[in-house]
Structures are given as structure tokens and as C-alpha cells.
Short mmCIF file of C-alpha atoms in Angstrom, two decimals:
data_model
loop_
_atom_site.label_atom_id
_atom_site.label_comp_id
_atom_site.label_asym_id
_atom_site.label_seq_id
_atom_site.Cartn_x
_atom_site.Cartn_y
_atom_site.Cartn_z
CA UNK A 13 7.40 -35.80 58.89
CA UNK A 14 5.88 -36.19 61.94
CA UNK A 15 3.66 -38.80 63.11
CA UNK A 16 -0.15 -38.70 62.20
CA UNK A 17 -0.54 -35.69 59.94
CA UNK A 18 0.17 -34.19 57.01
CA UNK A 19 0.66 -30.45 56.88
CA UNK A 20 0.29 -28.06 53.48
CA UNK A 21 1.74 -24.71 53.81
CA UNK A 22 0.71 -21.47 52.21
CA UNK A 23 4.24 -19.80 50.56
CA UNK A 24 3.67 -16.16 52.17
CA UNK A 25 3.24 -17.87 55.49
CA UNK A 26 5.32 -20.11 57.96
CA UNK A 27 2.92 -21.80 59.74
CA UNK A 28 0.39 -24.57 58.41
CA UNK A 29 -2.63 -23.30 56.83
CA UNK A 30 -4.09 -26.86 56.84
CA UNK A 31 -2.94 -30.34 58.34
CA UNK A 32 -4.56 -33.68 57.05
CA UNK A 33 -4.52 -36.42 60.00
CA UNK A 34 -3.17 -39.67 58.48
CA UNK A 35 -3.18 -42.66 60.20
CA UNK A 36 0.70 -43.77 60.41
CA UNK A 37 4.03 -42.20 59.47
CA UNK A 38 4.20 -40.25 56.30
CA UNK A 39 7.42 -40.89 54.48
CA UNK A 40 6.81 -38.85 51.04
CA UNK A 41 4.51 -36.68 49.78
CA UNK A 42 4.14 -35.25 45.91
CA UNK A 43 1.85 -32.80 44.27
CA UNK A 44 0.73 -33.79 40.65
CA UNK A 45 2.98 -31.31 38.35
CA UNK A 46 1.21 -32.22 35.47
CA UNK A 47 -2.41 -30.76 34.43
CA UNK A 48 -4.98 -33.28 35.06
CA UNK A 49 -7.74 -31.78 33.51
CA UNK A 50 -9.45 -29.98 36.58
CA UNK A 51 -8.57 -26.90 38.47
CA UNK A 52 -7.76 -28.98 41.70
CA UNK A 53 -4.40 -30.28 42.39
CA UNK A 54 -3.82 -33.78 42.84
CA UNK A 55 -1.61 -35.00 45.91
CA UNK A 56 0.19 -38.13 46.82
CA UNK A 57 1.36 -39.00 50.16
CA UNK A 58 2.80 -42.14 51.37
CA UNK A 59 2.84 -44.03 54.54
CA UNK A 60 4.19 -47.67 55.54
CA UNK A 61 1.78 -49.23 53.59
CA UNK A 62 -0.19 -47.32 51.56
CA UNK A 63 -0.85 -44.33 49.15
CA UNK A 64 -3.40 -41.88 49.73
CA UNK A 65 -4.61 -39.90 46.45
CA UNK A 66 -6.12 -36.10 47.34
CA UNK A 67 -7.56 -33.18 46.26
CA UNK A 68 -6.31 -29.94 47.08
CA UNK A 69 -8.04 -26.62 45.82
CA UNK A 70 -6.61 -23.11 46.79
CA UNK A 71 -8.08 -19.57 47.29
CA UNK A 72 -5.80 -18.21 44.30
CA UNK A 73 -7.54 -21.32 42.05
CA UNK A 74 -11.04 -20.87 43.31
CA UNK A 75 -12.76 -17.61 44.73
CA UNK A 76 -15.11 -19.97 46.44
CA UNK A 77 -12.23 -21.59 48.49
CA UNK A 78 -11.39 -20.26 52.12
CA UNK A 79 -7.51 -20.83 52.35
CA UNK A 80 -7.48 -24.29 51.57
CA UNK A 81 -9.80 -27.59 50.89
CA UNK A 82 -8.65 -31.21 51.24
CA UNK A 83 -10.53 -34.19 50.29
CA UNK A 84 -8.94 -38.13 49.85
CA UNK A 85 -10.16 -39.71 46.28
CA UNK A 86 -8.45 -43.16 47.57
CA UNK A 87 -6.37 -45.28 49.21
CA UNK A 88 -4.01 -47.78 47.60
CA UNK A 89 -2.93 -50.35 50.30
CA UNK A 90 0.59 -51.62 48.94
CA UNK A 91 1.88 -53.61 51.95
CA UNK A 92 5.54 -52.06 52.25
CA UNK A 93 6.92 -48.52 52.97
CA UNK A 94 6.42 -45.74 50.32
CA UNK A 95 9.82 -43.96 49.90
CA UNK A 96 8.71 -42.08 46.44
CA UNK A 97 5.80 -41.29 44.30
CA UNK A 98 6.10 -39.82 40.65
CA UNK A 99 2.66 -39.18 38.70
CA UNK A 100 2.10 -40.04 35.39
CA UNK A 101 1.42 -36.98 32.91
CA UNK A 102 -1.60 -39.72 32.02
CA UNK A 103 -3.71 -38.78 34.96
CA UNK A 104 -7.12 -37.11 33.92
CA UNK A 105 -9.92 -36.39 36.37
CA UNK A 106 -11.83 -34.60 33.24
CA UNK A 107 -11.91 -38.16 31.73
CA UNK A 108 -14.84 -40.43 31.36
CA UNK A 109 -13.57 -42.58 32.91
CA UNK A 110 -11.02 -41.00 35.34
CA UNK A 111 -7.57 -41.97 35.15
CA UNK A 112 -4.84 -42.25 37.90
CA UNK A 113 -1.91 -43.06 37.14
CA UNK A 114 1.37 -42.74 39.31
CA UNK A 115 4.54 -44.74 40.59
CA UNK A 116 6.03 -45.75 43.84
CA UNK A 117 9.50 -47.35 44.90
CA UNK A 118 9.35 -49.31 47.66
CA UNK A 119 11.33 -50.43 50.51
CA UNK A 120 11.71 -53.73 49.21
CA UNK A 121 13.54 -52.46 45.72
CA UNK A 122 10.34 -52.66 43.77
CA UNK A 123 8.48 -49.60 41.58
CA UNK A 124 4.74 -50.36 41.59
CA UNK A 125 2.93 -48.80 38.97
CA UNK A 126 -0.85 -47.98 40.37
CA UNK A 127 -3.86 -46.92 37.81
CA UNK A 128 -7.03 -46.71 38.59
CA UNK A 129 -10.71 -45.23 37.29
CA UNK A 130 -11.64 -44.41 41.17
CA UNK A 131 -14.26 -47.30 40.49
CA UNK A 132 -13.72 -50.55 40.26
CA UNK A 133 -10.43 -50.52 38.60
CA UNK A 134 -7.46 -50.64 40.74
CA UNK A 135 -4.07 -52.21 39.88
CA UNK A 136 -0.79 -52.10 40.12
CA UNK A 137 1.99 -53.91 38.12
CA UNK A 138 5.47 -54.87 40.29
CA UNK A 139 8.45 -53.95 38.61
CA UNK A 140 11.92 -55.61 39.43
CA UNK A 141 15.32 -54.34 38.55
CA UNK A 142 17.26 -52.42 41.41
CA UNK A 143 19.86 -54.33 43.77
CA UNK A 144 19.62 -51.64 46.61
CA UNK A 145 17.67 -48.91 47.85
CA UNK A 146 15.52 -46.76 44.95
CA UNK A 147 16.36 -43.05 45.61
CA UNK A 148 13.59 -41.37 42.90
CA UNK A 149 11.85 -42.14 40.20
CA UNK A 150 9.98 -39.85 37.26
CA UNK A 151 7.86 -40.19 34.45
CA UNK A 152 8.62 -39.09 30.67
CA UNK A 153 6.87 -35.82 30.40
CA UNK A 154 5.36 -36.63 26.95
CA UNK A 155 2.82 -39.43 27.01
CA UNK A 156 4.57 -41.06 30.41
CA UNK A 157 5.20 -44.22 29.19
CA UNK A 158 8.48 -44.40 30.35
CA UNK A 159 10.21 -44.51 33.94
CA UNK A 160 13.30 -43.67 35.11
CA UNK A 161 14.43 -44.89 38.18
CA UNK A 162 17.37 -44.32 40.37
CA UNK A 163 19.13 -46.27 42.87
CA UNK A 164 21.89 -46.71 45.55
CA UNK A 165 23.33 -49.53 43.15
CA UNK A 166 24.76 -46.94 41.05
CA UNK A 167 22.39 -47.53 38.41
CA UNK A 168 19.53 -45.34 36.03
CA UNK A 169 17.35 -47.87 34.78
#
């Protein structure tokens, strides 16, 4: 990904229908496959130190949508390089209060599990466990309470 911006594509078209300027390198990006309660889709993108959580909504989604809208819910500041995101089948924007939840691996090893109410809550718990680079990680599909995680040390955990 190049430098600076972040680029959604429409599937009956080859150029970018929209580009979201992002202030550093973008290493991974994710859409939310799970329903989160709202007719938007949730994105993820990571940089070299941070998450930024959006909201995407398309023409085919919403007759009041030209092509496509973009707007950032928030940025999670995590202090090393994002090389995956997974989202939690937990995430509801219908919910009083909202609920974010997704996953990173890191450059340093480490998944960091973020949730947040887009208030005042925002956390994230380290977790420890790989020897060498993380590859991908995914939530259960039912209830997402579990993680797997894969890495260059040969290992699922």
C-alpha cells in the first residue's frame, strides 16, 4: 500500500472510487465480516502505530449514498506496527452502549485485543505467546471469545 492513503474500490470498476488520506504507511486493512447491527460497514486499517476504525456506506446499501461515504469513528494509538486485524463477531454499533471489539498482531509478537464504547472506554489487553512473526489471526464466529493465532514459529495457538 502506498504511502498516505487508503483506497476502496468498487468491484465493476478498476480504478478507486474513493481514497482515505492516512497519515503514515498502511500495512493492513480489514472490513468487518460480521453484522454489527447497522447497515454501514465497519473498516479497520492499520498503520505503524495505530488503528483507525471507519465507516463505510455504499450506493447498493443506501439510495441516499453517491458511490461511496467514509467517516473515522476512532483511532487506537498502539505504539508498534499493525501487521493484522480480525474483528470480533461482538461488535455492535446498534448497542447502547456501542461495542468495538477487534484484534491486532503486532510487530513485536504480541495480539492486542482493543474494545471500546467510542466514549470513554478504550482498552486493550496484551497477549503473549508467539516466538516469531504472527502471520493472521481470527475470531470464533459464534460469540468470539476465542482467538486463533498463527505464526512463523510453526505454531496455532
Amino acid at each position: 500500500m502506498r504511502r498516505g492513503s487508503l483506497q476502496m474500490k468498487q468491484e465493476s470498476s478498476r480504478s478507486p472510487s474513493y481514497t482515505v488520506e492516512c497519515e503514515d504507511y498502511v500495512h493492513v486493512v480489514e472490513f468487518n465480516p460480521f453484522d454489527s447491527g447497522t447497515a454501514e460497514s465497519l473498516i479497520a486499517y492499520g498503520g505503524n502505530n495505530y488503528v483507525v476504525i471507519g465507516r463505510c456506506s455504499f450506493q447498493e446499501e443506501d439510495a441516499e449514498v453517491d458511490g461511496i461515504q467514509y467517516n473515522t469513528l476512532r483511532t487506537f494509538h498502539q505504539g508498534i506496527r499493525v501487521d493484522a486485524i480480525a474483528w470480533s463477531p461482538e461488535t455492535r454499533l446498534d448497542a447502547l452502549p456501542p461495542l468495538l471489539r477487534f484484534c491486532t498482531a503486532a510487530a513485536d509478537r504480541k495480539l492486542r485485543l482493543f474494545t471500546s464504547d467510542l466514549q470513554a472506554k478504550n482498552e486493550y489487553k496484551v497477549m503473549e505467546g508467539h516466538s516469531s512473526y504472527v502471520n493472521d489471526l481470527v475470531f470464533a464466529p459464534k460469540g468470539g471469545q476465542e482467538i486463533a493465532s498463527v505464526s512463523d514459529d510453526h505454531t496455532c495457538s
